[in-house]
Amino acid sequence: PCALLQTRMQSLQPDPKAQYRSVYEALKKIVLTEGLWRPLRGINVTMLGAGPAHAMYFACYEKMKKSLSDTLQQGGNSHLANGIAGSVATLLHDAVMNPAEVVKQRMQMFNSPYKSVLSCVRTVQRTEGFGAFYRSYTTQLTMNVPFQAIHFITYELVQEHINPRRDFVAGAVAAAVAAAATTPLDVCKTLLNTQENTALSSLNVSGHLSGMLNAFRTVYRLGGLPGFFRGVQARVIYQMPSTAIAWSVYEFFKYFLTKHKLEKRTSL
């Protein structure tokens, strides 16, 4: 639900019926006017992309983190290594998730014309071409590389100093810090993904908006500096539990598999 609220609240020129003053008001209004299940719209395409994307993400992170830490700080935990490993892992993750994000956000917009994931994919492919699914990829990377660098450094720092048990607290704190810091880039990404018709028409933009610089200019012209922080509350609320859960599951299976491997070696 928070993902849909984030998309709606980042709209630069929303329909009068889709203007919200807070996360709670947005959720209440959407449920009352559009139905109980509307906040879950687009969740299926997210689930399809999340499995392979996160598998590559964590596998790449662990491998690079170990290799770089051994090189930069023998036997220790290098924060620089954590940041670099998280940034590189993002390249693989976003290559899979970017098309899913485009479809998800278009389906989440107010009065979205798309009835299903398949109809959205077909319509975008037919009218805008395959490139539309990666129009925001550079912006996504520009956002997610610093996001993941901040995220992983903060996560490992919190783990070391105040959360040695490695529960969900570190993941939530890291996500909140990184999410708030990268909100301006996320607003630009949402604009590129949705190609918000009302906003572009008001500026007489013909065709499709592309490029990070064009997105930045458009957001500034329509909303000024505050426009770059539209939906920041929804973004932080969305990122904190989702990232915390992801890290908790990851740490559990990492511990379980490592323990099982050690027991197997000992028995031999």
Coordinates of C-alpha atoms in Angstrom, one line a residue:
P1 CA 0.0 0.0 0.0
C2 CA 2.8 2.5 0.9
A3 CA 4.3 2.0 -2.6
L4 CA 1.0 3.2 -4.2
L5 CA 0.7 6.1 -1.8
Q6 CA 4.3 7.1 -2.6
T7 CA 3.5 7.1 -6.3
R8 CA 0.3 9.1 -5.9
M9 CA 1.8 11.6 -3.6
Q10 CA 4.7 12.2 -5.9
S11 CA 2.4 13.2 -8.7
L12 CA 3.3 16.8 -9.7
Q13 CA -0.1 17.9 -10.9
P14 CA -2.6 15.4 -9.5
D15 CA -6.3 15.2 -10.3
P16 CA -8.4 17.2 -7.8
K17 CA -9.8 13.9 -6.6
A18 CA -6.3 12.6 -5.9
Q19 CA -4.8 15.4 -3.8
Y20 CA -3.7 14.3 -0.4
R21 CA -2.3 16.2 2.6
S22 CA -1.0 13.2 4.5
V23 CA -0.3 9.5 4.2
Y24 CA -3.3 8.6 6.4
E25 CA -5.6 10.8 4.5
A26 CA -4.4 9.4 1.2
L27 CA -4.9 5.8 2.3
K28 CA -8.4 6.5 3.7
K29 CA -9.5 8.4 0.6
I30 CA -8.2 5.7 -1.8
V31 CA -9.9 2.9 0.1
L32 CA -13.2 4.8 0.4
T33 CA -13.4 6.0 -3.2
E34 CA -11.5 3.3 -5.1
G35 CA -12.0 0.2 -3.0
L36 CA -10.3 -1.9 -0.4
W37 CA -7.9 -3.6 -2.8
R38 CA -6.7 -0.5 -4.7
P39 CA -3.7 0.1 -2.5
L40 CA -2.4 -3.4 -3.5
R41 CA -2.5 -2.6 -7.2
G42 CA 0.7 -3.5 -9.0
I43 CA 1.9 -5.8 -6.3
N44 CA 1.9 -8.8 -8.6
V45 CA 4.4 -7.4 -11.0
T46 CA 6.6 -6.3 -8.1
M47 CA 6.6 -9.9 -6.7
L48 CA 7.5 -11.3 -10.1
G49 CA 10.6 -9.1 -10.4
A50 CA 11.6 -9.0 -6.7
G51 CA 12.7 -12.7 -6.5
P52 CA 15.4 -12.8 -9.1
A53 CA 16.4 -9.1 -8.5
H54 CA 17.1 -9.7 -4.8
A55 CA 18.8 -13.0 -5.4
M56 CA 21.4 -11.3 -7.7
Y57 CA 21.5 -8.3 -5.3
F58 CA 22.5 -10.1 -2.1
A59 CA 24.7 -12.6 -3.9
C60 CA 26.7 -9.9 -5.6
Y61 CA 26.8 -7.8 -2.4
E62 CA 28.3 -10.6 -0.2
K63 CA 30.8 -11.7 -2.8
M64 CA 32.1 -8.2 -3.5
K65 CA 32.0 -7.2 0.2
K66 CA 34.2 -10.1 1.2
S67 CA 36.7 -9.6 -1.7
L68 CA 37.0 -5.8 -1.2
S69 CA 37.1 -6.0 2.6
D70 CA 40.1 -8.5 2.4
T71 CA 41.8 -6.1 0.0
L72 CA 41.1 -2.7 1.8
Q73 CA 41.1 -3.9 5.4
Q74 CA 42.6 -7.3 5.9
G75 CA 40.5 -9.3 8.4
G76 CA 38.2 -6.3 9.2
N77 CA 34.9 -4.7 8.0
S78 CA 35.6 -1.9 5.6
H79 CA 32.8 0.7 5.3
L80 CA 34.1 1.7 1.9
A81 CA 33.9 -1.9 0.7
N82 CA 30.3 -2.1 2.0
G83 CA 29.4 1.0 0.0
I84 CA 31.1 -0.1 -3.2
A85 CA 29.6 -3.6 -3.0
G86 CA 26.1 -2.2 -2.4
S87 CA 26.4 0.1 -5.3
V88 CA 27.6 -2.6 -7.8
A89 CA 24.9 -5.0 -6.6
T90 CA 22.4 -2.2 -7.5
L91 CA 23.4 -2.3 -11.2
L92 CA 22.1 -5.9 -11.4
H93 CA 19.1 -5.4 -9.2
D94 CA 17.8 -2.4 -11.1
A95 CA 18.3 -4.0 -14.5
V96 CA 15.6 -6.5 -13.5
M97 CA 13.4 -4.2 -11.4
N98 CA 13.3 -1.1 -13.6
P99 CA 10.7 -2.5 -16.1
A100 CA 8.6 -3.9 -13.2
E101 CA 8.7 -0.4 -11.6
V102 CA 7.5 1.3 -14.8
V103 CA 4.5 -1.1 -15.0
K104 CA 3.8 -0.9 -11.3
Q105 CA 3.8 2.9 -11.2
R106 CA 1.7 3.3 -14.3
M107 CA -0.9 1.0 -12.8
Q108 CA -0.9 2.9 -9.5
M109 CA -1.6 6.3 -11.0
F110 CA -5.0 7.8 -10.4
N111 CA -7.5 6.8 -13.1
S112 CA -4.9 4.5 -14.7
P113 CA -6.2 3.1 -18.0
Y114 CA -4.4 -0.2 -17.6
K115 CA -6.6 -3.1 -16.4
S116 CA -3.8 -5.7 -15.9
V117 CA 0.0 -6.1 -16.0
L118 CA -0.1 -7.7 -19.4
S119 CA -2.3 -4.9 -20.9
C120 CA 0.1 -2.3 -19.5
V121 CA 3.2 -4.1 -20.9
R122 CA 1.5 -4.5 -24.4
T123 CA 0.3 -0.9 -24.5
V124 CA 3.6 0.7 -23.5
Q125 CA 5.5 -1.6 -25.9
R126 CA 3.2 -0.7 -28.8
T127 CA 3.0 3.0 -28.2
E128 CA 6.4 3.9 -26.7
G129 CA 8.7 1.0 -27.6
F130 CA 10.9 -1.2 -25.5
G131 CA 13.0 1.8 -24.4
A132 CA 10.1 3.1 -22.3
F133 CA 10.8 0.3 -19.8
Y134 CA 14.3 1.7 -19.3
R135 CA 13.7 5.4 -19.7
S136 CA 14.3 6.0 -16.0
Y137 CA 17.1 3.5 -15.6
T138 CA 19.9 6.1 -15.4
T139 CA 17.9 8.1 -13.0
Q140 CA 17.1 5.0 -11.0
L141 CA 20.8 4.2 -10.8
T142 CA 21.7 7.8 -10.0
M143 CA 19.2 7.5 -7.1
N144 CA 19.9 3.9 -6.0
V145 CA 23.7 4.0 -6.1
P146 CA 24.0 6.7 -3.4
F147 CA 20.9 5.1 -1.7
Q148 CA 22.6 1.7 -1.4
A149 CA 25.9 3.2 -0.5
I150 CA 24.3 5.1 2.4
H151 CA 22.1 2.2 3.2
F152 CA 24.8 -0.5 3.4
I153 CA 27.3 1.7 5.3
T154 CA 24.6 2.8 7.8
Y155 CA 23.4 -0.8 8.1
E156 CA 26.9 -2.3 8.8
L157 CA 27.7 0.6 11.2
V158 CA 24.5 0.1 13.2
Q159 CA 25.1 -3.6 13.3
E160 CA 28.6 -3.1 14.7
H161 CA 27.9 -0.5 17.3
I162 CA 24.4 -0.7 18.6
N163 CA 22.7 -3.8 17.0
P164 CA 25.2 -6.8 17.2
R165 CA 22.3 -9.3 17.3
R166 CA 21.5 -8.3 13.7
D167 CA 17.7 -8.0 14.0
F168 CA 15.5 -5.8 11.9
V169 CA 16.4 -2.5 13.7
A170 CA 19.5 -1.8 11.6
G171 CA 17.8 -2.4 8.3
A172 CA 14.9 0.0 9.3
V173 CA 17.3 2.7 10.4
A174 CA 19.5 2.4 7.3
A175 CA 16.5 2.5 5.0
A176 CA 15.0 5.6 6.6
V177 CA 18.2 7.5 6.3
A178 CA 18.8 6.5 2.7
A179 CA 15.2 6.9 1.6
A180 CA 14.9 10.5 3.0
A181 CA 18.2 11.5 1.4
T182 CA 17.3 10.2 -2.1
T183 CA 13.7 11.4 -2.3
P184 CA 14.4 14.1 -4.9
L185 CA 15.8 11.5 -7.3
D186 CA 12.8 9.2 -6.6
V187 CA 10.4 12.0 -7.6
C188 CA 12.2 12.4 -10.9
K189 CA 12.2 8.7 -11.4
T190 CA 8.4 8.6 -10.9
L191 CA 7.9 11.4 -13.4
L192 CA 10.0 9.5 -16.0
N193 CA 8.2 6.2 -15.3
T194 CA 4.6 7.6 -15.4
Q195 CA 5.1 10.3 -18.0
E196 CA 2.4 12.2 -16.1
N197 CA 0.2 13.7 -18.8
T198 CA -1.3 16.6 -16.9
A199 CA 2.1 17.9 -15.7
L200 CA 3.8 17.6 -19.1
S201 CA 0.8 19.2 -21.0
S202 CA 0.9 22.2 -18.6
L203 CA 4.5 22.9 -19.8
N204 CA 3.7 22.1 -23.4
V205 CA 6.1 19.2 -23.4
S206 CA 5.4 17.2 -26.6
G207 CA 6.3 13.5 -26.9
H208 CA 7.8 11.7 -24.0
L209 CA 10.1 13.1 -21.3
S210 CA 13.5 11.5 -21.1
G211 CA 16.7 12.1 -19.3
M212 CA 17.5 13.0 -15.7
L213 CA 18.2 16.6 -16.3
N214 CA 14.9 17.1 -18.1
A215 CA 13.1 15.5 -15.2
F216 CA 14.9 17.7 -12.7
R217 CA 14.0 20.8 -14.7
T218 CA 10.4 19.7 -15.0
V219 CA 10.0 19.0 -11.3
Y220 CA 11.5 22.3 -10.4
R221 CA 9.3 24.3 -12.8
L222 CA 6.2 22.6 -11.5
G223 CA 6.9 22.4 -7.8
G224 CA 10.0 24.4 -7.0
L225 CA 12.3 23.0 -4.3
P226 CA 9.5 21.5 -2.2
G227 CA 8.4 19.5 -5.3
F228 CA 11.6 17.4 -4.9
F229 CA 10.3 16.1 -1.5
R230 CA 6.8 15.2 -2.5
G231 CA 5.8 11.9 -0.8
V232 CA 8.9 11.8 1.4
Q233 CA 6.8 10.5 4.4
A234 CA 5.3 7.7 2.3
R235 CA 8.7 6.8 0.9
V236 CA 10.3 6.5 4.4
I237 CA 7.3 4.5 5.7
Y238 CA 7.5 2.2 2.7
Q239 CA 11.2 1.6 2.8
M240 CA 11.6 1.0 6.5
P241 CA 9.5 -2.1 7.0
S242 CA 10.2 -3.6 3.5
T243 CA 13.9 -3.2 3.9
A244 CA 13.9 -4.4 7.5
I245 CA 12.0 -7.6 6.5
A246 CA 14.3 -8.2 3.5
W247 CA 17.4 -7.9 5.7
S248 CA 15.9 -10.0 8.5
V249 CA 15.0 -12.9 6.1
Y250 CA 18.4 -12.5 4.4
E251 CA 20.3 -12.6 7.8
F252 CA 18.3 -15.6 8.9
F253 CA 19.0 -17.7 5.8
K254 CA 22.6 -16.6 5.9
Y255 CA 23.0 -17.8 9.5
F256 CA 21.0 -21.0 8.8
L257 CA 23.0 -22.0 5.7
T258 CA 26.4 -21.0 7.3
K259 CA 25.5 -23.0 10.4
H260 CA 24.5 -26.0 8.4
K261 CA 27.7 -25.8 6.3
L262 CA 29.8 -25.7 9.5
E263 CA 28.0 -28.6 11.0
K264 CA 28.4 -30.7 7.9
R265 CA 32.2 -29.9 7.9
T266 CA 32.5 -30.9 11.5
S267 CA 30.7 -34.2 11.0
L268 CA 33.1 -35.0 8.3

